[in-house]
PDB file of C-alpha atoms in Angstrom:
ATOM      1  CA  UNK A   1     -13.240 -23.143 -93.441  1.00 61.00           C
ATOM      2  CA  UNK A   2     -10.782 -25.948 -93.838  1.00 76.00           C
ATOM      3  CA  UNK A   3      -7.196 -25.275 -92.002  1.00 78.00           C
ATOM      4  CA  UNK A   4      -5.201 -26.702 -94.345  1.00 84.00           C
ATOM      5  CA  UNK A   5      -6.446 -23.759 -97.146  1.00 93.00           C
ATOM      6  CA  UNK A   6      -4.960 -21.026 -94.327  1.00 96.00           C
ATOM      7  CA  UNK A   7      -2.034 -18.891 -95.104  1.00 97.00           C
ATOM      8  CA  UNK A   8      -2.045 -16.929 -92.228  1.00 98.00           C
ATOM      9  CA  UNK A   9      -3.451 -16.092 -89.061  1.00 98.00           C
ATOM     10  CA  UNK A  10      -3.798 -13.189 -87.584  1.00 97.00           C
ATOM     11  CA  UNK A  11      -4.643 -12.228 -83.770  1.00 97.00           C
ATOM     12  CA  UNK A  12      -5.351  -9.293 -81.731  1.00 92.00           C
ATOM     13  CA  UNK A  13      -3.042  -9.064 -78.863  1.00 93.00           C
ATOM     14  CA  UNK A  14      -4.703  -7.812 -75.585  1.00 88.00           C
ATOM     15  CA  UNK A  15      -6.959 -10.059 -73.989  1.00 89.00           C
ATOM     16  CA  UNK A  16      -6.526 -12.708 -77.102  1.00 94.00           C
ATOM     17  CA  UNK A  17      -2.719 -13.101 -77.064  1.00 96.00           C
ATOM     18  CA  UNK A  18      -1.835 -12.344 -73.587  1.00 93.00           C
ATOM     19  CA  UNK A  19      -3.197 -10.313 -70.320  1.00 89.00           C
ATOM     20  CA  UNK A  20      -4.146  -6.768 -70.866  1.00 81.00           C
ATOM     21  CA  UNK A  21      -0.649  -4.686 -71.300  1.00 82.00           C
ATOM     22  CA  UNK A  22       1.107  -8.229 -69.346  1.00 89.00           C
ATOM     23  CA  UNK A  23       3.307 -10.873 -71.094  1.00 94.00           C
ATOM     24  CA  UNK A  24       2.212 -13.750 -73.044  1.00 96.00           C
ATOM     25  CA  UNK A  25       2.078 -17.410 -71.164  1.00 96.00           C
ATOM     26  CA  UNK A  26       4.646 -19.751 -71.898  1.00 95.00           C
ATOM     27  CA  UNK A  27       2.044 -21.851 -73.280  1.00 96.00           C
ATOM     28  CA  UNK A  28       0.859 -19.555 -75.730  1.00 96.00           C
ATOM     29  CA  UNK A  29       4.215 -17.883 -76.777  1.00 95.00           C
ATOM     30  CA  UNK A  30       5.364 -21.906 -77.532  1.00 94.00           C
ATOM     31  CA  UNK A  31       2.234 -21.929 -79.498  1.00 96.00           C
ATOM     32  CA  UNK A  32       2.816 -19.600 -81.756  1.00 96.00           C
ATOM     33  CA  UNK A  33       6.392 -20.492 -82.595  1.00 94.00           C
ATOM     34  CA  UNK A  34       4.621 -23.637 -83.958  1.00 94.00           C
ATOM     35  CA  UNK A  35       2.171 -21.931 -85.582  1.00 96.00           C
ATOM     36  CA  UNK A  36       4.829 -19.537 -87.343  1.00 95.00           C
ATOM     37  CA  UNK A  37       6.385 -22.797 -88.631  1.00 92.00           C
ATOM     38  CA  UNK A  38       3.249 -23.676 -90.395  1.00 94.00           C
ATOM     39  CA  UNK A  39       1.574 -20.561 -91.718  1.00 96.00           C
ATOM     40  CA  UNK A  40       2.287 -16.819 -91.648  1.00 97.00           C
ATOM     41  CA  UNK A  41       1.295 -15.053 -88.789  1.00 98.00           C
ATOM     42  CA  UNK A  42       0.445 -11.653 -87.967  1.00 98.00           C
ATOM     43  CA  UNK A  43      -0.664  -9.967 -84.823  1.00 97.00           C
ATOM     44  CA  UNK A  44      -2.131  -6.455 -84.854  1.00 94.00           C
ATOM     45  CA  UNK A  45      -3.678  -4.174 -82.223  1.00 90.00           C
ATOM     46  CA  UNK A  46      -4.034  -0.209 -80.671  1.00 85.00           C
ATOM     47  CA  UNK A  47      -0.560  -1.311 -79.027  1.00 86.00           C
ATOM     48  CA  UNK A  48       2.772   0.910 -79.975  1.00 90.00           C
ATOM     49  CA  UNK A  49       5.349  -1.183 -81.166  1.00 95.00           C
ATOM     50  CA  UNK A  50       7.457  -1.100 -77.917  1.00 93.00           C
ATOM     51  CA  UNK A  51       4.212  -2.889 -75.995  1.00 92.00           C
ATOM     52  CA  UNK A  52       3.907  -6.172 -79.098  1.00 95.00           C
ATOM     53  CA  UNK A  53       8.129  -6.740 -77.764  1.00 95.00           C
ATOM     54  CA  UNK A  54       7.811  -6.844 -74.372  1.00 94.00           C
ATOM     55  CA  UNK A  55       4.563  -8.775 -74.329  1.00 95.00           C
ATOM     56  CA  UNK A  56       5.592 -10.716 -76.939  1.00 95.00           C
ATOM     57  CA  UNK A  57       8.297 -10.766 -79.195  1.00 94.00           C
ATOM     58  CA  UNK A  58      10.812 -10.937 -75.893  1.00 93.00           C
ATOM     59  CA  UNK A  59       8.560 -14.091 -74.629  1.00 94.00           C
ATOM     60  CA  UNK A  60       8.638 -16.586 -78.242  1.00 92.00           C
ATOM     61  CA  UNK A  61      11.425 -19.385 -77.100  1.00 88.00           C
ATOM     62  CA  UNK A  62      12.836 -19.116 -80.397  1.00 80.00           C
ATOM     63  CA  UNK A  63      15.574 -21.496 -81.369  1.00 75.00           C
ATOM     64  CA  UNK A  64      15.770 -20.340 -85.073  1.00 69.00           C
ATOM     65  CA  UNK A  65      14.830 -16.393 -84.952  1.00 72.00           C
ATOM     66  CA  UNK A  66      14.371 -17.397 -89.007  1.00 78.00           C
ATOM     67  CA  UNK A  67      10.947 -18.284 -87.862  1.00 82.00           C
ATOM     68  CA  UNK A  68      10.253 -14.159 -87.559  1.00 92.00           C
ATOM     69  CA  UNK A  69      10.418 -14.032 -90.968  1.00 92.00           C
ATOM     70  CA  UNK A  70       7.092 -15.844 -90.927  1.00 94.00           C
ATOM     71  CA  UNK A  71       5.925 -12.735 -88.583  1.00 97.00           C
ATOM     72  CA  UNK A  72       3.923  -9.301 -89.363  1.00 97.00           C
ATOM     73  CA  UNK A  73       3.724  -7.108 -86.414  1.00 97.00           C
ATOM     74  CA  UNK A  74       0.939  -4.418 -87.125  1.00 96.00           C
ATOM     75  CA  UNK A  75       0.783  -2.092 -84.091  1.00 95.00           C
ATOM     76  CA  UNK A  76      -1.352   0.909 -83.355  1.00 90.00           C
ATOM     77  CA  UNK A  77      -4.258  -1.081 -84.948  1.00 86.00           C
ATOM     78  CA  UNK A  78      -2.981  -1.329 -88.115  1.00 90.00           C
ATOM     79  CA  UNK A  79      -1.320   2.025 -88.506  1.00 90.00           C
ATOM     80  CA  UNK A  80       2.734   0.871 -88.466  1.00 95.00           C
ATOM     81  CA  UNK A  81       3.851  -2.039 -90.361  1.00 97.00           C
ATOM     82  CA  UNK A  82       7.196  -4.342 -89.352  1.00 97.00           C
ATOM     83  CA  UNK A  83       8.953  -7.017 -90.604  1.00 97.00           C
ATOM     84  CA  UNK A  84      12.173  -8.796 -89.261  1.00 95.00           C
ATOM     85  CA  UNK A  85      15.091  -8.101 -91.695  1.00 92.00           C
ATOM     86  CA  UNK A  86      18.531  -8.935 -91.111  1.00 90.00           C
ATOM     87  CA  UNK A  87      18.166  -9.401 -87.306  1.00 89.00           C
ATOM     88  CA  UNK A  88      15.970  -6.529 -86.791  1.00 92.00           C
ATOM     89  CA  UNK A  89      12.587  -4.967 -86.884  1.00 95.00           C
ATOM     90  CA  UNK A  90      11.997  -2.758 -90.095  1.00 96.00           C
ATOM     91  CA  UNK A  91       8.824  -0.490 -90.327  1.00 97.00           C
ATOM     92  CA  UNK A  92       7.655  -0.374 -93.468  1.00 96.00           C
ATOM     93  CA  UNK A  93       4.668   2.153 -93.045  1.00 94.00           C
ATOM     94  CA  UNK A  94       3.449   4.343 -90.830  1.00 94.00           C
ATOM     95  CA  UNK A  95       0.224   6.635 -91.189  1.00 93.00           C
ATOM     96  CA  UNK A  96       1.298   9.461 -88.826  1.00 95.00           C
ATOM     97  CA  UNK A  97      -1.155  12.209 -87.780  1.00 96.00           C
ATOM     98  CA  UNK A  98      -0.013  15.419 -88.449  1.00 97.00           C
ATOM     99  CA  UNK A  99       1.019  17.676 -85.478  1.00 97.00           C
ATOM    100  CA  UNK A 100      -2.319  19.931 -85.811  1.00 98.00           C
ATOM    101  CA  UNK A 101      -4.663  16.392 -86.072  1.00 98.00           C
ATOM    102  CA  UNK A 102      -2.894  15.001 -82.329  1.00 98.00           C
ATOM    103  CA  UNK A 103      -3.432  18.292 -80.537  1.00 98.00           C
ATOM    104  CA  UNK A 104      -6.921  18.418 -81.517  1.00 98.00           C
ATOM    105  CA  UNK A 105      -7.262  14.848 -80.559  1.00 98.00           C
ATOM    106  CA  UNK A 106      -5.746  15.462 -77.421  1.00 98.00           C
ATOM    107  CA  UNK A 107      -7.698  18.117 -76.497  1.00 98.00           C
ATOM    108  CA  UNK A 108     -11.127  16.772 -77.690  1.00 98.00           C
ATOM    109  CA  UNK A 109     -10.555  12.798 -75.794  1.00 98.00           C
ATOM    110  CA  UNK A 110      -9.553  15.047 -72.246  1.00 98.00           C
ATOM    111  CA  UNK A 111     -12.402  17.435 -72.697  1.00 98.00           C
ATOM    112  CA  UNK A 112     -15.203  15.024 -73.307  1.00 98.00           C
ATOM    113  CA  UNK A 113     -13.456  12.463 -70.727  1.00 98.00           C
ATOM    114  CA  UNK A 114     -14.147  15.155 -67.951  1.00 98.00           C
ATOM    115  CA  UNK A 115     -17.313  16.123 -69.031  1.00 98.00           C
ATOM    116  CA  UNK A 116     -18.497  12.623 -68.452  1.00 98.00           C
ATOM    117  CA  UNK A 117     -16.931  11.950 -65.324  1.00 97.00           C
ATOM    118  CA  UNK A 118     -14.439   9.809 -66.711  1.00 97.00           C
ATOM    119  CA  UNK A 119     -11.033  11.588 -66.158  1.00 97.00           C
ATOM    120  CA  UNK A 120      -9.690   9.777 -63.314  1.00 96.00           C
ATOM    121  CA  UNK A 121      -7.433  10.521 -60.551  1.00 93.00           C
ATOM    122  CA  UNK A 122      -5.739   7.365 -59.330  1.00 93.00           C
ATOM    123  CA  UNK A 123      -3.946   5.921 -62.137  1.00 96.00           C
ATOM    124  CA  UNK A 124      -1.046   4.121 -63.275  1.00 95.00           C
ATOM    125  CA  UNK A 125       0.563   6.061 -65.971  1.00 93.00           C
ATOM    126  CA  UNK A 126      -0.050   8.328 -68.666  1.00 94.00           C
ATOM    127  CA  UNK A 127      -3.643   8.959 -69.508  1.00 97.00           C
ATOM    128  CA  UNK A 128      -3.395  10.192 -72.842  1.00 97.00           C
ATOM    129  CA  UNK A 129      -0.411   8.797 -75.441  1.00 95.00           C
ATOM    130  CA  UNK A 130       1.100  10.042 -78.489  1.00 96.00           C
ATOM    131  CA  UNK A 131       1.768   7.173 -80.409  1.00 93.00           C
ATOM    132  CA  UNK A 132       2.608   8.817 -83.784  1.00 93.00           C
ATOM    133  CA  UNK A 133       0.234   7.321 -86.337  1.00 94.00           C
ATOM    134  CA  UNK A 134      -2.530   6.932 -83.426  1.00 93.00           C
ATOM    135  CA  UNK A 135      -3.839   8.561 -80.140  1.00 96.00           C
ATOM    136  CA  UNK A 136      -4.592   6.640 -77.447  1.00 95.00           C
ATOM    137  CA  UNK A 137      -6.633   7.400 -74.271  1.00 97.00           C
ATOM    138  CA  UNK A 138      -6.271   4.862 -71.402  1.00 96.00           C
ATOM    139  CA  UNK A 139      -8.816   5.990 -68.277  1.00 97.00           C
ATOM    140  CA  UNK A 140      -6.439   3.998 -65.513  1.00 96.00           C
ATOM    141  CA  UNK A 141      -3.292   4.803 -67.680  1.00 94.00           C
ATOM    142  CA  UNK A 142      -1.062   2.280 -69.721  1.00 85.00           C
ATOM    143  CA  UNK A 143       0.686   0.245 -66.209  1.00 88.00           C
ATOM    144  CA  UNK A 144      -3.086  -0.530 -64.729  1.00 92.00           C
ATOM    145  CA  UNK A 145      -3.272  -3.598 -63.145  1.00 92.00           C
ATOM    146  CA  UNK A 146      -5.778  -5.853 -65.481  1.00 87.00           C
ATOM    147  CA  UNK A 147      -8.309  -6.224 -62.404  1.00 91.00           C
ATOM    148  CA  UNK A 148      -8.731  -2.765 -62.051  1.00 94.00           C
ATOM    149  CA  UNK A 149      -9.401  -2.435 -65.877  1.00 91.00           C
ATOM    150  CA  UNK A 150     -12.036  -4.942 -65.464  1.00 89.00           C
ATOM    151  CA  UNK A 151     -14.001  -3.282 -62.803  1.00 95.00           C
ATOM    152  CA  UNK A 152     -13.670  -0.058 -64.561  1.00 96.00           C
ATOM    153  CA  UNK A 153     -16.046  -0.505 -67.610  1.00 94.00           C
ATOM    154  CA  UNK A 154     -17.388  -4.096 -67.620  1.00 93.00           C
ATOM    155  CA  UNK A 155     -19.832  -3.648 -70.348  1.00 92.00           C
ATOM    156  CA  UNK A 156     -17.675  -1.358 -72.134  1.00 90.00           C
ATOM    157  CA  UNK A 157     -20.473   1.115 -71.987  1.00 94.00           C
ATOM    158  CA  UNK A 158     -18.152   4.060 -70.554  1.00 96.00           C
ATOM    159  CA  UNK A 159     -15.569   3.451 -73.655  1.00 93.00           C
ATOM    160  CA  UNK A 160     -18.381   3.851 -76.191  1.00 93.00           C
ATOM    161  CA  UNK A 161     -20.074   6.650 -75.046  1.00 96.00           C
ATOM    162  CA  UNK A 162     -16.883   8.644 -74.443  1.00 97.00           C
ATOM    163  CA  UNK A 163     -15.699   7.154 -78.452  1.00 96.00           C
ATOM    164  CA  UNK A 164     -19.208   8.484 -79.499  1.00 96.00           C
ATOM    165  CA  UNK A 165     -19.057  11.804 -77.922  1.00 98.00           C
ATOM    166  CA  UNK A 166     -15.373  12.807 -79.364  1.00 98.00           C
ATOM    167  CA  UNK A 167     -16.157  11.493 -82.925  1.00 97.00           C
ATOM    168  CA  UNK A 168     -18.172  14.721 -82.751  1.00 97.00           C
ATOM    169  CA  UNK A 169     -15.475  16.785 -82.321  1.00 97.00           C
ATOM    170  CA  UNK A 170     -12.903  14.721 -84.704  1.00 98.00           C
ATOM    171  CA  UNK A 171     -15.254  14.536 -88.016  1.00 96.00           C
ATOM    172  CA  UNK A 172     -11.932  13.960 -90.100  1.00 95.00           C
ATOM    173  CA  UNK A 173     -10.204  11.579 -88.073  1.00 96.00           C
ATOM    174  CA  UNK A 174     -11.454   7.865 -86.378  1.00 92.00           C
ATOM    175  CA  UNK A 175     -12.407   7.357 -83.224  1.00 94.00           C
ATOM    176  CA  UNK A 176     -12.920   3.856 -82.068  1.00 89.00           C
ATOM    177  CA  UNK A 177     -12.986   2.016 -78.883  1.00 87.00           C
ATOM    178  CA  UNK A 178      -9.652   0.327 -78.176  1.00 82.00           C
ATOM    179  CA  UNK A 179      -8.796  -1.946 -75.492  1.00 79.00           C
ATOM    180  CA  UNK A 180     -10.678  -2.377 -71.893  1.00 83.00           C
ATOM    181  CA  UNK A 181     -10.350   1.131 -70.535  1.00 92.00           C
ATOM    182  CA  UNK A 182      -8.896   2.487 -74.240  1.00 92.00           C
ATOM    183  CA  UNK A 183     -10.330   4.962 -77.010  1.00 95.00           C
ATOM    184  CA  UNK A 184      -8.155   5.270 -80.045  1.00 93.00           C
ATOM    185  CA  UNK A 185      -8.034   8.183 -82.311  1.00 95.00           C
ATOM    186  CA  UNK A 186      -6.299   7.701 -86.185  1.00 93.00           C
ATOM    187  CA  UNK A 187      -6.885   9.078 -89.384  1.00 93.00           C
ATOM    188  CA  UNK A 188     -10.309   8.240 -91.149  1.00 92.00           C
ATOM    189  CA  UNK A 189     -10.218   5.171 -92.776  1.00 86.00           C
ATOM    190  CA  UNK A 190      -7.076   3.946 -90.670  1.00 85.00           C
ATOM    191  CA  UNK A 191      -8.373   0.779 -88.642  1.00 83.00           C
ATOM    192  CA  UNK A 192      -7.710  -3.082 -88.863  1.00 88.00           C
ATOM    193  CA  UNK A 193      -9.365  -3.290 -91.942  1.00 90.00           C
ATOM    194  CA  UNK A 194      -7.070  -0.759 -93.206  1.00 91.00           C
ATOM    195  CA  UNK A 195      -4.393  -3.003 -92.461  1.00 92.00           C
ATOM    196  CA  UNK A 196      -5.709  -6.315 -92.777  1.00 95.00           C
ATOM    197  CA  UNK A 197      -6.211  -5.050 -96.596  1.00 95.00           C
ATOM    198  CA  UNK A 198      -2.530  -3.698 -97.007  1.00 94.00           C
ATOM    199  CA  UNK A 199      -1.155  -6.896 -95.857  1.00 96.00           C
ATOM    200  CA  UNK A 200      -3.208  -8.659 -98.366  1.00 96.00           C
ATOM    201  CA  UNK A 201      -1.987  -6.231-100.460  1.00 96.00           C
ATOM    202  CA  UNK A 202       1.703  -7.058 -99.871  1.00 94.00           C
ATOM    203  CA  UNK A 203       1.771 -10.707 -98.856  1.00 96.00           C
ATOM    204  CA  UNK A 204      -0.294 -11.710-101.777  1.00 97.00           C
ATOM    205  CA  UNK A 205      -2.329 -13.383 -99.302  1.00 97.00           C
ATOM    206  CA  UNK A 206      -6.358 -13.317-100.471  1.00 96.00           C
ATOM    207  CA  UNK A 207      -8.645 -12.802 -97.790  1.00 96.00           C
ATOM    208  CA  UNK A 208     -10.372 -16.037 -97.686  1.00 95.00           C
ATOM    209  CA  UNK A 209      -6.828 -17.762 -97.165  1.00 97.00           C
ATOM    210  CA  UNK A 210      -6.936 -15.561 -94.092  1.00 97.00           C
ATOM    211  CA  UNK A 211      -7.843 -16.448 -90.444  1.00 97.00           C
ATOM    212  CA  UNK A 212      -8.373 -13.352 -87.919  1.00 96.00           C
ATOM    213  CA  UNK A 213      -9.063 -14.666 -84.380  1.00 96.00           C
ATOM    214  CA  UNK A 214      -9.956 -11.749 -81.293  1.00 91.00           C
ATOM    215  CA  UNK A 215     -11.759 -11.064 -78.143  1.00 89.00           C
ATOM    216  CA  UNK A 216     -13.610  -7.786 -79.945  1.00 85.00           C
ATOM    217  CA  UNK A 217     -15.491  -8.628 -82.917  1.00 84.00           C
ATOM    218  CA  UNK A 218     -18.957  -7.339 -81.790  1.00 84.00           C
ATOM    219  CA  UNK A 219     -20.055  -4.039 -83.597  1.00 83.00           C
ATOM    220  CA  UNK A 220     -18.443  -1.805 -80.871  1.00 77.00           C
ATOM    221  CA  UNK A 221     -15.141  -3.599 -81.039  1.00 77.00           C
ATOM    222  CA  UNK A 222     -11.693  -3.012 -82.439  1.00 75.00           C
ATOM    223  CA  UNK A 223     -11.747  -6.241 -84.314  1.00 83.00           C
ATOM    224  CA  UNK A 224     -15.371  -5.251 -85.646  1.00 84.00           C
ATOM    225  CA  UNK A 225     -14.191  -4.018 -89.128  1.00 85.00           C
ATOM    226  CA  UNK A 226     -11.645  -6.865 -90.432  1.00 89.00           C
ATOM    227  CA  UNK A 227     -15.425  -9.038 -90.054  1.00 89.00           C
ATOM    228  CA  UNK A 228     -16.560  -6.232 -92.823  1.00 87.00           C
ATOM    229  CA  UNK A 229     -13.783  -7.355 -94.981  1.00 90.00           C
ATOM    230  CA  UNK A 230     -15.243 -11.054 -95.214  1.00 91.00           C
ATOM    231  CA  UNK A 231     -11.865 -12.322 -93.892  1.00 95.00           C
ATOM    232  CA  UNK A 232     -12.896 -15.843 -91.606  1.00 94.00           C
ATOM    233  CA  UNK A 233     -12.654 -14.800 -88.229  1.00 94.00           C
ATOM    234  CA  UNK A 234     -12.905 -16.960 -84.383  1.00 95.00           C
ATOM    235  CA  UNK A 235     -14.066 -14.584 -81.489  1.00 93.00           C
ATOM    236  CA  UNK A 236     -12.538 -15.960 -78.036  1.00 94.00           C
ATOM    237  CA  UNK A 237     -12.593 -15.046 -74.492  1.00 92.00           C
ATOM    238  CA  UNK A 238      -8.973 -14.700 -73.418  1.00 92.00           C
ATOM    239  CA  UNK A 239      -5.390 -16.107 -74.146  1.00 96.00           C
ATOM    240  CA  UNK A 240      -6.460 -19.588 -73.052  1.00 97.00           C
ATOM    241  CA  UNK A 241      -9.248 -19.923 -75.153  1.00 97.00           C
ATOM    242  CA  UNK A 242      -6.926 -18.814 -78.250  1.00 97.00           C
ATOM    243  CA  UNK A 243      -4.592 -21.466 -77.193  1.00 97.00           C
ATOM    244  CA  UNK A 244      -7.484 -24.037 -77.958  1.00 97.00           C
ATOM    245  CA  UNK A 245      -7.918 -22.395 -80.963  1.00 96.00           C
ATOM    246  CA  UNK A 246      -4.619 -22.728 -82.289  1.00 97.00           C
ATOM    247  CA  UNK A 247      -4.105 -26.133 -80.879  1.00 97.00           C
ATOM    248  CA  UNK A 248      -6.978 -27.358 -82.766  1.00 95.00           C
ATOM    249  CA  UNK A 249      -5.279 -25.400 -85.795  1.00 96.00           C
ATOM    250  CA  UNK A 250      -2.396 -27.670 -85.211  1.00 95.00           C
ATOM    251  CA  UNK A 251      -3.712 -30.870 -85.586  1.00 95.00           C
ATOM    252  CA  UNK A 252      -5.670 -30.603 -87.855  1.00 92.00           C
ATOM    253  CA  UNK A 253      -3.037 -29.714 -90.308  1.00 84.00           C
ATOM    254  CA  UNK A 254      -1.230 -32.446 -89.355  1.00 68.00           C
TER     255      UNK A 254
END
């Protein structure tokens, strides 16, 4: 697709934006207040909002905070909506689970996680989060140093087994593997294509006017179902490789 027909891009954060859980690079967060004064951008992942400010939102080096108003921040993978109005962040959706939905979740991810050996004891953090419209089981907890994530589950094999096993207990909600230790639990039908399609929706933005660039668009990934949706996507390795991306963006808009 030619850049100069884009609209907007949209990233994943984790491991495409920045670290696992750790700010953005200087490099990257000057990046994208470039890019937000050429297109719309949005960035969307299993984070809760509080994660998307301080690994990004406090890094941009923003001269004119205007320039948010070029920004969608979809956290919880799609779940929550915000948009900076009048100096602030405003949500403008949420898909909560219902009280009776997160205990069952909650029960069902810590069940099956030590059943399978998975339930660790050295950790950094809460294993299992509430994060209102999702939730979210991290095996190291949230803090883990990104190393030790790595080594955990380098072929992501642990995630998807434990994802498969409690979708068997959850048949009304969706279970999905999530970050590199993560499983993420939401309502059925609630994913990045869920909110890849409302933003459409509201921005007036079609899909094909859309770029969605993310380190987990193989079949087992989080990014997996916004390919589905036919929106023009780039698959990287890490925040460095997305700086190419946009770099190359860039220029050749001019």
């Amino acid at each position: 697709m030619s850049a100069s027909t884009v609209r907007l891009v949209a990233f994943d954060l984790d491991d495409t934006l920045a670290p696992s859980k750790s700010p953005v690079d200087p490099r990257m967060a000057e990046l994208l207040v470039q890019l937000l004064g050429a297109v719309e951008v949005c960035v969307i992942s299993g984070g809760q909002f509080g994660q998307f400010e301080s690994q990004l939102i406090d890094n941009l080096p923003l001269d004119h905070p205007d320039a948010l108003a070029n920004m969608h921040l979809m956290p919880t993978c799609g779940t929550q909506y915000y948009l900076f109005r009048d100096g602030s962040w405003v949500q403008q959706y949420a898909e909560n689970l219902t009280d009776a939905q997160k205990q069952e979740a909650l029960a069902a991810v810590e069940s099956e996680a030590k059943r399978l050996g998975f339930w660790e004891s050295e950790t950094w953090g809460p294993i299992l989060e509430d994060r209102g419209s999702q939730i979210t089981f991290s095996a190291l907890g949230q803090a883990a140093p990104v190393d030790a994530k790595k080594a955990w589950d380098p072929t992501g094999a642990k995630k998807n087994t434990l994802r498969a096993a409690v979708q068997q207990h959850l048949p009304d909600l969706e279970v999905r593997s999530g970050g590199s230790t993560s499983v993420d639990i939401t309502r059925r039908g609630i994913d990045k294509a869920y909110g890849m399609a409302r933003l459409a929706e509201l921005t007036g933005i079609p899909f094909e006017q859309m770029l969605f660039v993310g380190d987990r668009l193989d079949p087992d990934g989080n990014d997996f179902p916004v390919v589905a949706l036919g929106i023009p996507t780039r698959a990287v390795e890490g925040w460095e490789e997305t700086a190419e991306v946009v770099e190359e963006f860039l220029a050749s808009r001019g």
